[in-house]
mmCIF file of C-alpha atoms and ligand atoms in Angstrom:
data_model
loop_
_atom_site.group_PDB
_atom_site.id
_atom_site.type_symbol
_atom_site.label_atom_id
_atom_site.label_comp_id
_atom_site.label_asym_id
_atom_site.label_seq_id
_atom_site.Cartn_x
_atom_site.Cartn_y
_atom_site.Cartn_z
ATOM 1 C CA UNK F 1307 -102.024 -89.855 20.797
ATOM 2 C CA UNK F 1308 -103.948 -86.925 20.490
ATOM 3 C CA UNK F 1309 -107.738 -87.371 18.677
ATOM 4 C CA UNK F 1310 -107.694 -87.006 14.773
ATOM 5 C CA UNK F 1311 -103.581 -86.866 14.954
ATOM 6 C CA UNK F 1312 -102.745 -88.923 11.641
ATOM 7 C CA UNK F 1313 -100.357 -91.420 12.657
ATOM 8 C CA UNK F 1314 -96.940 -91.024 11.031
ATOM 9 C CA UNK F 1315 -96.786 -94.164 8.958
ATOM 10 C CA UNK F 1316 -93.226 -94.386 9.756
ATOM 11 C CA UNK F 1317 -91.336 -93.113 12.982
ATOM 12 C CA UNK F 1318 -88.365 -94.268 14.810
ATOM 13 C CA UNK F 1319 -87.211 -93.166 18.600
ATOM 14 C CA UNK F 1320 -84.202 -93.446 20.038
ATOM 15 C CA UNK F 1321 -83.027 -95.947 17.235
ATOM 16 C CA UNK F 1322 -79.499 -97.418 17.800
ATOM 17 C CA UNK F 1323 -78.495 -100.189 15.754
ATOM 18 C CA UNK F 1324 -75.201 -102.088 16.179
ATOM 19 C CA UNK F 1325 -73.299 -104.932 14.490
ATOM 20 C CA UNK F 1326 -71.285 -107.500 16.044
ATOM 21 C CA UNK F 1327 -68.003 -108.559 14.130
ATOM 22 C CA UNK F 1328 -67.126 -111.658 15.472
ATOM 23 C CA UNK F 1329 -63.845 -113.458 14.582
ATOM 24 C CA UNK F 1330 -63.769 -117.089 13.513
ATOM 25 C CA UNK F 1331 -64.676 -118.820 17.149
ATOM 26 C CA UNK F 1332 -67.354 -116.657 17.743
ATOM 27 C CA UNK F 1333 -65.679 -114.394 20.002
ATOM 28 C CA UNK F 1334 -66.351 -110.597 19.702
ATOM 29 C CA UNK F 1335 -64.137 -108.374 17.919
ATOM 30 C CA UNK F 1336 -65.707 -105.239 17.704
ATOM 31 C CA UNK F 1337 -69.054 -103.235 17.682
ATOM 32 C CA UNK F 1338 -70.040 -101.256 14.574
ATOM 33 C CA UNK F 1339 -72.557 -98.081 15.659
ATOM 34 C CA UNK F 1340 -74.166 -98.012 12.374
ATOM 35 C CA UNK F 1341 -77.402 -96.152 13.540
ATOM 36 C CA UNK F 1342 -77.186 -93.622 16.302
ATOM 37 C CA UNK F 1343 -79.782 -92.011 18.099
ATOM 38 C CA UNK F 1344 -82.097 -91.764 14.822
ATOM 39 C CA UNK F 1345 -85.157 -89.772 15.786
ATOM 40 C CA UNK F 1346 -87.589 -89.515 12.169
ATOM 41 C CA UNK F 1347 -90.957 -89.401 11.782
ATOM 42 C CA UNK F 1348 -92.957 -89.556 8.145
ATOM 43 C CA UNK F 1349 -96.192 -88.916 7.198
ATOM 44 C CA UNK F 1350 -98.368 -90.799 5.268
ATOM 45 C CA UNK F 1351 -97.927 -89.416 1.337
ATOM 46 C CA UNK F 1352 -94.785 -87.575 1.960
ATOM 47 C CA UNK F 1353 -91.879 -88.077 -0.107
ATOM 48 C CA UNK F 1354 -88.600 -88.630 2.090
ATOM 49 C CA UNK F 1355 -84.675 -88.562 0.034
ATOM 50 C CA UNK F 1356 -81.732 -89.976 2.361
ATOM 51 C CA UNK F 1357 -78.502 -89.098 0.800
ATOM 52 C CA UNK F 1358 -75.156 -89.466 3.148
ATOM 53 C CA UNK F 1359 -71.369 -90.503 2.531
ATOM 54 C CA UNK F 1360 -70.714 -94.289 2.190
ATOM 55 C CA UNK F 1361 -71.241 -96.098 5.584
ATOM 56 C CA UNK F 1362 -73.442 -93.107 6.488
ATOM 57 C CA UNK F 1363 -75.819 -96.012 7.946
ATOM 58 C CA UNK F 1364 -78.598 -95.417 5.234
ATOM 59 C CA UNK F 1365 -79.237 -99.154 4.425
ATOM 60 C CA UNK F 1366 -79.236 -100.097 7.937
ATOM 61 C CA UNK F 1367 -81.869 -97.637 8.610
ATOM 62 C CA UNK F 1368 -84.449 -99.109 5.539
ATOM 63 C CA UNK F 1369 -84.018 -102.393 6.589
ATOM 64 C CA UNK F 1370 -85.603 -101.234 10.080
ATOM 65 C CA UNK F 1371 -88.714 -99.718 8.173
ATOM 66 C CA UNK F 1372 -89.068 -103.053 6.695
ATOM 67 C CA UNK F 1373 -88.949 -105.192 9.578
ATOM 68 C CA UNK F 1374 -85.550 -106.791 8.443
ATOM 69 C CA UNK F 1375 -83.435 -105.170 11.115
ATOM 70 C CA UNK F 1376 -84.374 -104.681 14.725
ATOM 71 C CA UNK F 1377 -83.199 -102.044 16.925
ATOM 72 C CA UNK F 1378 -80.686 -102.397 19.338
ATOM 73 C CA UNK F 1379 -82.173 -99.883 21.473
ATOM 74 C CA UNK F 1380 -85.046 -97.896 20.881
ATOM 75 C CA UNK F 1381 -88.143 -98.558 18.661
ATOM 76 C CA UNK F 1382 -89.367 -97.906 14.558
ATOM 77 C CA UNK F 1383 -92.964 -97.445 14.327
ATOM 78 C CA UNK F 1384 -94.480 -98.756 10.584
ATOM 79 C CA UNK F 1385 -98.236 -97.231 10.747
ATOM 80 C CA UNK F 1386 -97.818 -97.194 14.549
ATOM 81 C CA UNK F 1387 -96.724 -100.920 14.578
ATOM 82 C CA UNK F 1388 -94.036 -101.032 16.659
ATOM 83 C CA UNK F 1389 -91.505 -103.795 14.000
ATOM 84 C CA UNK F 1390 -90.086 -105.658 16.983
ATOM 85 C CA UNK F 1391 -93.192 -106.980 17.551
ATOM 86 C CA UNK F 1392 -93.459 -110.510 15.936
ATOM 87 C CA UNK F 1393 -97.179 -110.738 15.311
ATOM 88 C CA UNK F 1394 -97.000 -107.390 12.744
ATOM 89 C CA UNK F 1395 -94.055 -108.608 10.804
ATOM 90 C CA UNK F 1396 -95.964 -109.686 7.994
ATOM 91 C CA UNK F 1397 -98.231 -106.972 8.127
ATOM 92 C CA UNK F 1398 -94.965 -104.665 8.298
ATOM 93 C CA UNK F 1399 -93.197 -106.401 4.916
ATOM 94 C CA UNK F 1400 -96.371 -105.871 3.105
ATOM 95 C CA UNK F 1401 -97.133 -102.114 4.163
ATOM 96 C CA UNK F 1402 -93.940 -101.266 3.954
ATOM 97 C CA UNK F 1403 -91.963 -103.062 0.366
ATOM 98 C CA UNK F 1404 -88.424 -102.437 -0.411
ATOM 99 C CA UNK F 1405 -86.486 -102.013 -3.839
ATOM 100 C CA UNK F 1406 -82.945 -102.775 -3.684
ATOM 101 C CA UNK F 1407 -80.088 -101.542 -5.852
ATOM 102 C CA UNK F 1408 -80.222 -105.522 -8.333
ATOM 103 C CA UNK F 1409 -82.924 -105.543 -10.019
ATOM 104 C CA UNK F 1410 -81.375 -109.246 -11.177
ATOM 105 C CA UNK F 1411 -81.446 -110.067 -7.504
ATOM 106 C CA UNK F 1412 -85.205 -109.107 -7.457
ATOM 107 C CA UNK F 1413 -86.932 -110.904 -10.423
ATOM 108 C CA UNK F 1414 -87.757 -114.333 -9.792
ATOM 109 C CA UNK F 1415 -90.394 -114.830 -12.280
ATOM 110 C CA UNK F 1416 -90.030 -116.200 -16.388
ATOM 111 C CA UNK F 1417 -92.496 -113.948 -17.229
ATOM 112 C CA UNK F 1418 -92.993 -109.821 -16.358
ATOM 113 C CA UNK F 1419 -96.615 -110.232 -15.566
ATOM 114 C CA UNK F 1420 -96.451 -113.650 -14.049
ATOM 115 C CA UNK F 1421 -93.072 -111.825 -11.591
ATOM 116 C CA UNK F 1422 -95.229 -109.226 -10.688
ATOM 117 C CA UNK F 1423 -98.365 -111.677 -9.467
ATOM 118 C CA UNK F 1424 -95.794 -113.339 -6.925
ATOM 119 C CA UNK F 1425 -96.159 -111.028 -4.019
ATOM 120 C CA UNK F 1426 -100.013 -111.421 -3.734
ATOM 121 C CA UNK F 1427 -99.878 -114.873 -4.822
ATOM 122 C CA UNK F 1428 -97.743 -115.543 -1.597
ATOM 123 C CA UNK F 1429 -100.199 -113.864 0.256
ATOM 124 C CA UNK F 1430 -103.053 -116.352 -0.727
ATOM 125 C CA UNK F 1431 -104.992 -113.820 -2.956
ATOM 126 C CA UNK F 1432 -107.572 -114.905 -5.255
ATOM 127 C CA UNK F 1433 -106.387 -115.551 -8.979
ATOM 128 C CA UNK F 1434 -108.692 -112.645 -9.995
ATOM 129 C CA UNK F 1435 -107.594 -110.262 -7.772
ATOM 130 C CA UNK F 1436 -104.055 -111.404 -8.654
ATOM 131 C CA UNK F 1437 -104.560 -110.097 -12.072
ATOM 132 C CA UNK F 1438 -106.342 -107.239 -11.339
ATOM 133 C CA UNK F 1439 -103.273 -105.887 -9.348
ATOM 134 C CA UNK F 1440 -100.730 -106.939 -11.783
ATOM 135 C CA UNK F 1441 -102.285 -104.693 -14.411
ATOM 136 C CA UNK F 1442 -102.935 -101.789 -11.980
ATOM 137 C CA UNK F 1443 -99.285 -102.406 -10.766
ATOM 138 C CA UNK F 1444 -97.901 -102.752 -14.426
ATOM 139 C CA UNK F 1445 -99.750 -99.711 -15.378
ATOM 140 C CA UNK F 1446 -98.503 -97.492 -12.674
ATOM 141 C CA UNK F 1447 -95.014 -98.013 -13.779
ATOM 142 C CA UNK F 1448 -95.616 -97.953 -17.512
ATOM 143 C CA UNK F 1449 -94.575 -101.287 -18.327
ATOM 144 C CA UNK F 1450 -97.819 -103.005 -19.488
ATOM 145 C CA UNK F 1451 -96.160 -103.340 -23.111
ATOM 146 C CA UNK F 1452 -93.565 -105.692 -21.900
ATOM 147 C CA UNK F 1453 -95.750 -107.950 -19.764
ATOM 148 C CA UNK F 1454 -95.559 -111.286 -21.983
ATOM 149 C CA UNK F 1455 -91.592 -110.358 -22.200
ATOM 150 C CA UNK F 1456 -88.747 -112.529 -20.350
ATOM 151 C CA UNK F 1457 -87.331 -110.227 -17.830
ATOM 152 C CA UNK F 1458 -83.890 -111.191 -19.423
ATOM 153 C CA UNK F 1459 -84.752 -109.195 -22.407
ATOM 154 C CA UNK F 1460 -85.512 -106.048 -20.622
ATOM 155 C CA UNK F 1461 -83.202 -103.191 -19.753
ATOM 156 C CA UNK F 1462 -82.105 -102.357 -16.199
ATOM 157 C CA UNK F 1463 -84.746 -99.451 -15.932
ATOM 158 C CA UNK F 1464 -87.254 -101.612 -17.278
ATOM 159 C CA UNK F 1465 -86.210 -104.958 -15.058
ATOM 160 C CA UNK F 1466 -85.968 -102.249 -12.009
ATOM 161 C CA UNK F 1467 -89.447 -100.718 -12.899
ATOM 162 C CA UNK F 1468 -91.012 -104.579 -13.071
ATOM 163 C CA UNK F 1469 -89.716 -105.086 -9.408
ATOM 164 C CA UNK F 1470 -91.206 -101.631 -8.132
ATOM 165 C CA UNK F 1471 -93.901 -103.376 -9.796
ATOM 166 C CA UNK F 1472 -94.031 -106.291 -8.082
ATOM 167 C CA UNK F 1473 -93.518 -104.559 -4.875
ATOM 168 C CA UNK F 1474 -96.985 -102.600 -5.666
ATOM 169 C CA UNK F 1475 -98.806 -105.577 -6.231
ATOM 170 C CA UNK F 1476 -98.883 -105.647 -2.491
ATOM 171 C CA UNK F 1477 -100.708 -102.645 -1.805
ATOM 172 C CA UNK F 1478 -98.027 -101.000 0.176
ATOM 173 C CA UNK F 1479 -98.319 -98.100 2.093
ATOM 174 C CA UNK F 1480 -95.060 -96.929 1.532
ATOM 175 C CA UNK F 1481 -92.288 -98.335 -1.118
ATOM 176 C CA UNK F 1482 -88.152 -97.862 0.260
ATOM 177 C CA UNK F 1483 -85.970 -97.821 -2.510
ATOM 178 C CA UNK F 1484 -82.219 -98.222 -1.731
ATOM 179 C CA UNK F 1485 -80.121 -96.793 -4.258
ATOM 180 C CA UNK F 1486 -82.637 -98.272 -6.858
ATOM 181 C CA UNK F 1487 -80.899 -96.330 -9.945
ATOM 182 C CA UNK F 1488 -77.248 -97.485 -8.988
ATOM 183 C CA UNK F 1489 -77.052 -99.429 -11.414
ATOM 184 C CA UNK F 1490 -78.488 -98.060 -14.021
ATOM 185 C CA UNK F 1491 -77.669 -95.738 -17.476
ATOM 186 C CA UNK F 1492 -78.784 -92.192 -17.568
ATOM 187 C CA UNK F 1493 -82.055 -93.149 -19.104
ATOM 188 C CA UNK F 1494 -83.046 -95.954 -16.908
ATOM 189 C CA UNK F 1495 -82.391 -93.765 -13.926
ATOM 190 C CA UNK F 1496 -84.918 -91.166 -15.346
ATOM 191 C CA UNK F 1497 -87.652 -93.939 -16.235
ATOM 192 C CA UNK F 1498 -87.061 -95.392 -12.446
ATOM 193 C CA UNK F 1499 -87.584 -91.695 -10.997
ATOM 194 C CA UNK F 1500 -90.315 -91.159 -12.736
ATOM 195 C CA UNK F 1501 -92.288 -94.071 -11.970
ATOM 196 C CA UNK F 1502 -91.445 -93.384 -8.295
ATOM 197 C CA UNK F 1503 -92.563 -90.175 -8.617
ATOM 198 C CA UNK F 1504 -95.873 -90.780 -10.397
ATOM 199 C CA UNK F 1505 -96.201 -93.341 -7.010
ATOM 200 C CA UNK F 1506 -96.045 -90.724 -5.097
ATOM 201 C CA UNK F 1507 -97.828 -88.411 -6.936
ATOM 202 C CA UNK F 1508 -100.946 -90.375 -8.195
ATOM 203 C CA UNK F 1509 -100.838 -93.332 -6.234
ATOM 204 C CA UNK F 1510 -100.401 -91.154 -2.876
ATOM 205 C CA UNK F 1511 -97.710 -94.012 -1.860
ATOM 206 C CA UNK F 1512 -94.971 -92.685 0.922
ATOM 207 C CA UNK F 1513 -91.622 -92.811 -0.351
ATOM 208 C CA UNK F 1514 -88.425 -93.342 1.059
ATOM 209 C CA UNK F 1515 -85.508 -92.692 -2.045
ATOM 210 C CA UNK F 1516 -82.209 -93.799 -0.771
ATOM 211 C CA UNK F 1517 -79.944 -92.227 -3.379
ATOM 212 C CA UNK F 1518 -76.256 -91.083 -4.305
ATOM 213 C CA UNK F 1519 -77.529 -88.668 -6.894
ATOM 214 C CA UNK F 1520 -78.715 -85.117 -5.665
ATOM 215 C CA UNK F 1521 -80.263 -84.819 -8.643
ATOM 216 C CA UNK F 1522 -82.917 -87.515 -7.830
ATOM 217 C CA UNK F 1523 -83.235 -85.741 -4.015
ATOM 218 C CA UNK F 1524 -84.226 -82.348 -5.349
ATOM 219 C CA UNK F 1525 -88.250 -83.800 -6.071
ATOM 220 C CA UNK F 1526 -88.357 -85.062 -2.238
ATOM 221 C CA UNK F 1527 -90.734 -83.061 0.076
ATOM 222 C CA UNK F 1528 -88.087 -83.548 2.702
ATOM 223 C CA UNK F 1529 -84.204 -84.763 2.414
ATOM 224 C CA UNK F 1530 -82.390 -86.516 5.355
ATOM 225 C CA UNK F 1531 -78.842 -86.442 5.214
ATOM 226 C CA UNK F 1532 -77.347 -89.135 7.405
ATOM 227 C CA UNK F 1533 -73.348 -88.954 8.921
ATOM 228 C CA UNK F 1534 -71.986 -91.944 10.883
ATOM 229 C CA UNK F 1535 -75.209 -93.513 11.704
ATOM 230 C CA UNK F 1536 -77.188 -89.842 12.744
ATOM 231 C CA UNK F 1537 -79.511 -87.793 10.696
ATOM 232 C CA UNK F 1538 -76.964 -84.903 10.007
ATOM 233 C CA UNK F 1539 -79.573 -82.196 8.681
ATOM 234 C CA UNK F 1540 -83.464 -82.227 7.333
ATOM 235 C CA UNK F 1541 -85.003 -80.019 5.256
ATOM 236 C CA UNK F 1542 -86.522 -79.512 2.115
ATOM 237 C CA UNK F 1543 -84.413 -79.665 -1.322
ATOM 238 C CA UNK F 1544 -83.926 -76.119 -1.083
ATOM 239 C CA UNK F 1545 -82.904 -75.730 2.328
ATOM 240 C CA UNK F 1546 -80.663 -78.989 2.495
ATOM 241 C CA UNK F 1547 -78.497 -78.062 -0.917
ATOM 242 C CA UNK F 1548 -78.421 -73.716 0.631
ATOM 243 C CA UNK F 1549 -75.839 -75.060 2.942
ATOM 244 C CA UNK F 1550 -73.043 -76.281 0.105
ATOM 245 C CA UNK F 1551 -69.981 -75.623 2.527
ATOM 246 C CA UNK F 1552 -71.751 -78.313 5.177
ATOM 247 C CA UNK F 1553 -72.618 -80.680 2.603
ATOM 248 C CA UNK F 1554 -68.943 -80.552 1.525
ATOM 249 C CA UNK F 1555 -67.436 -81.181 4.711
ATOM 250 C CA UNK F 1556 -70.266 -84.878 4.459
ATOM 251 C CA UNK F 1557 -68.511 -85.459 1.121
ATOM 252 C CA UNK F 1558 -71.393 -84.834 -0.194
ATOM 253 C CA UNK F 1559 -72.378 -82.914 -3.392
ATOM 254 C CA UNK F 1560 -75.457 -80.166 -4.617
ATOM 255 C CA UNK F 1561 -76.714 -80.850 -7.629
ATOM 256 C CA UNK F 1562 -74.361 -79.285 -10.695
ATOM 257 C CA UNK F 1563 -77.003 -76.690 -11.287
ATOM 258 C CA UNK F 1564 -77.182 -75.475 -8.098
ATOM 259 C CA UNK F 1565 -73.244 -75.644 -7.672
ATOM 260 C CA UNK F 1566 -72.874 -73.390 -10.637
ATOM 261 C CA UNK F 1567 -75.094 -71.026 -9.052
ATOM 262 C CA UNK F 1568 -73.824 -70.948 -6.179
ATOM 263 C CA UNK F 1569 -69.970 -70.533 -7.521
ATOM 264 C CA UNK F 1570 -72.066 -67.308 -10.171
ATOM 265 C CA UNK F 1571 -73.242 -65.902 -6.771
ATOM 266 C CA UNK F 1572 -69.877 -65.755 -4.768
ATOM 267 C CA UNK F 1573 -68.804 -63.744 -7.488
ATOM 268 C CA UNK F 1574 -71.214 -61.395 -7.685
ATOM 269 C CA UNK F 1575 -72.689 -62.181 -11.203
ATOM 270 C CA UNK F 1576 -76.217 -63.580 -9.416
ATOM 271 C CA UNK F 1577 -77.637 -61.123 -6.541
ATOM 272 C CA UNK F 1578 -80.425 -63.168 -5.468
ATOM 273 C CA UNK F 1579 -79.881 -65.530 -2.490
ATOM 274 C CA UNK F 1580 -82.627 -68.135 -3.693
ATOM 275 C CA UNK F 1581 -81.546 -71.356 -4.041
ATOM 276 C CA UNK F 1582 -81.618 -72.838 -7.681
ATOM 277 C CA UNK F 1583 -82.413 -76.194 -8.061
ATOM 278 C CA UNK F 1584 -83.307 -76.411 -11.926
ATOM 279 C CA UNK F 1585 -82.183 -74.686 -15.294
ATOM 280 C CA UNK F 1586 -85.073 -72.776 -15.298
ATOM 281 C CA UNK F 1587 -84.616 -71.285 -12.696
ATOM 282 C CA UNK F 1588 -80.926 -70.778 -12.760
ATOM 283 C CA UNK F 1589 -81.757 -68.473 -15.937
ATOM 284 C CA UNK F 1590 -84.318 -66.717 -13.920
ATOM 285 C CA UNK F 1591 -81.478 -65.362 -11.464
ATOM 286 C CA UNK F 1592 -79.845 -64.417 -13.965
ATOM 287 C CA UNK F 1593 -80.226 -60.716 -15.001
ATOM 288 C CA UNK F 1594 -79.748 -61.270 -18.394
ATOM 289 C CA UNK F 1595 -81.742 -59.472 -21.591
ATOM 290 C CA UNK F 1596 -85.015 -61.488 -21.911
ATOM 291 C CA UNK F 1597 -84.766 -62.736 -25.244
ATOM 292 C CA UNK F 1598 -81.924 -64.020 -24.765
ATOM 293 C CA UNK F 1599 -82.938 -65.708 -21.831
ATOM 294 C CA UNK F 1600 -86.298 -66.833 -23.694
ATOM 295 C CA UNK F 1601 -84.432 -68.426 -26.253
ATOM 296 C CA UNK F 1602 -82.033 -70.112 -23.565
ATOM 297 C CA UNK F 1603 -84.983 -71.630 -21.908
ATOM 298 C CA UNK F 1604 -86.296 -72.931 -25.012
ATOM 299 C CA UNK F 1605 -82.999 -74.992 -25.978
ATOM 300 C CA UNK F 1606 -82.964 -76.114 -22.228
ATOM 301 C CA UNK F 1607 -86.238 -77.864 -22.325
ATOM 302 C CA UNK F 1608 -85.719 -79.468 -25.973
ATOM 303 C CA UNK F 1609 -82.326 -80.947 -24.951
HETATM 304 P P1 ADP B 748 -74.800 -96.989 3.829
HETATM 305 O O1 ADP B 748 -75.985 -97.701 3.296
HETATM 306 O O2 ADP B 748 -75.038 -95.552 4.163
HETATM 307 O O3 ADP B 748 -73.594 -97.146 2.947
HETATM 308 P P2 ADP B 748 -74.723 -99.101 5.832
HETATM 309 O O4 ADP B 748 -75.994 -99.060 6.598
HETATM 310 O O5 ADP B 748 -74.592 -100.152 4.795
HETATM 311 O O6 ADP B 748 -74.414 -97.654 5.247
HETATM 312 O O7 ADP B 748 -73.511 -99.298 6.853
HETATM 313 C C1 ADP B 748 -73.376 -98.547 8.057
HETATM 314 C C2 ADP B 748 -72.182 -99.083 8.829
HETATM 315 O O8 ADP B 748 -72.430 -100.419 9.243
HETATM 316 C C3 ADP B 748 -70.878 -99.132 8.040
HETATM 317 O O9 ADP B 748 -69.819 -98.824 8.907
HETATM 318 C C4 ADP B 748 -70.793 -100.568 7.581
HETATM 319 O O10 ADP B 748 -69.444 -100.955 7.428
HETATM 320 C C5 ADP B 748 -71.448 -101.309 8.739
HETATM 321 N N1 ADP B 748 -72.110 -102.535 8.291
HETATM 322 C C6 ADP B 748 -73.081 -102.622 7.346
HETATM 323 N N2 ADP B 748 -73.486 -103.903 7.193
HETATM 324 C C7 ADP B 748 -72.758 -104.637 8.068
HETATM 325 C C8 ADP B 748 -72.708 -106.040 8.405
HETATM 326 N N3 ADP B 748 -73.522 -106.915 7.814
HETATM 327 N N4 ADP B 748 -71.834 -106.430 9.366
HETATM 328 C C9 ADP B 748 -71.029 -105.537 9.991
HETATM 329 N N5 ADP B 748 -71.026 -104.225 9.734
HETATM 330 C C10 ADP B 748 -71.870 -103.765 8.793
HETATM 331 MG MG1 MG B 749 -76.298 -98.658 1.448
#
């Protein structure tokens, strides 16, 4: 490695990853490819989306980040820890947490604030400390007014916020979040992407968003789409959802606003050949009379 390089906090080479099916007596039926030749590197801060068709090998890929999978052939680099070796996994799990889709699956603890103290507890940190992360932690994800609450009364962006939470308490490096607003309502899924965001934003924590929604990917610095186990195209937001007709043929989507505009340009009614990600600037290619188009950004940010 060349001097003063900054080490790409996650990187995979090579990576092939493949499942055995076996049938009842242990004999081999078949051999699922569910990651293929996966070449990615990340840098420390960035903010990574994966989006890709169902069985598009997105989970598989996390759970190598994390140390819970292990390549079949090649490596995955976590700070430039190589995960198949044994004596980093622990280090690995901590630098690198993971948020799955449940957050019922997640929350172990009675209490929010006694949940969240679990990781470090586990890791034999002093009772001080302990606290001191769970309100840092609690705070980050704007949940310290629910901290004496049963989880059980929360709502799923709130109970999925307390694990991203508890996932913080460990001072990761980088938080993957598989599909973490899946389950949620419209307004959990905003409170969860927010709180990620801020992560990423304040708290200068990597992020890896697994997601179905294009409307989450479009505030990644960087989007991988993945297609039976490869990484399909990268780029940013704008350059990923420019190529609609591709995206289409992954069964996969562009956000609405940036379908509309794309559907207004092929026929002729927006000239610019920007990609639109947002409202705002969906009214801005349009060459409409400018009170008019005042007044239509007004109503767009009060709704
Ligand atoms: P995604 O998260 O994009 O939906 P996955 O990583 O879950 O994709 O799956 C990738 C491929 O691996 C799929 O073909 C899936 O059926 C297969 N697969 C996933 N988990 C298992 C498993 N535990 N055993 C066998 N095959 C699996
Ligand atoms: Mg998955």
């Amino acid at each position: 490695m060349a001097m003063g390089c900054v080490v790409d906090i996650i990187k995979t080479k090579d990576l092939v990853y493949e499942y055995i099916r076996r049938d009842e007596e242990g004999n081999v039926e078949g051999i699922t490819r569910a990651v293929d030749e996966v070449d990615v590197a990340v840098r420390p801060g960035e903010f990574i989306a994966i989006v890709g068709h169902n069985g598009s090998g997105k989970s598989t890929l996390a759970k190598h980040i994390n140390a819970i999978c292990y390549p079949t052939e090649g490596s995955v680099f976590v700070d430039g820890k190589d995960t198949a070796d044994e004596k980093h996994l622990w280090e690995i799990r901590r630098m690198a947490g993971m948020v799955f889709q449940n957050p019922d699956n997640q929350i172990i603890g009675q209490v929010v604030e006694e949940d969240v103290g679990f990781g470090p507890e586990n890791m034999g940190i002093p009772t001080a400390q302990i606290w001191e992360r769970v309100d840092e932690s609690l705070s980050a994800v704007g949940m310290t007014a629910h901290r004496k609450k049963s989880p059980n009364r929360l709502s799923g962006g709130q109970k999925q916020r307390v694990s991203i939470a508890g996932v913080l308490a460990m001072r990761p490096k980088c938080i993957i979040l598989d599909e973490p607003t899946a389950m949620l309502d419209p307004s959990g899924r905003k409170e969860v992407i927010r709180a990620v965001r801020a992560l990423n934003d304040v708290e200068k924590i990597t992020i890896v968003l697994i997601t179905h929604y294009m409307d989450e990917a479009i505030f990644a610095d960087r989007i991988f789409v993945m297609d039976k186990g490869r990484i399909a195209m990268t780029g940013t937001p704008r350059q990923i959802f420019h190529r609609v007709e591709e995206l289409k043929q992954l069964r996969l989507d562009v956000p609405y606003v940036t379908l509309l505009a794309h559907k207004l340009r092929k026929s002729g009614v927006i000239k610019s050949d920007t990609t639109v990600l947002s409202i705002e600037e969906l009214l801005d290619s349009l060459d409409i009379a400018l009170p008019v188009k005042h007044e239509s950004v007004g109503k767009s940010v009060n709704c």
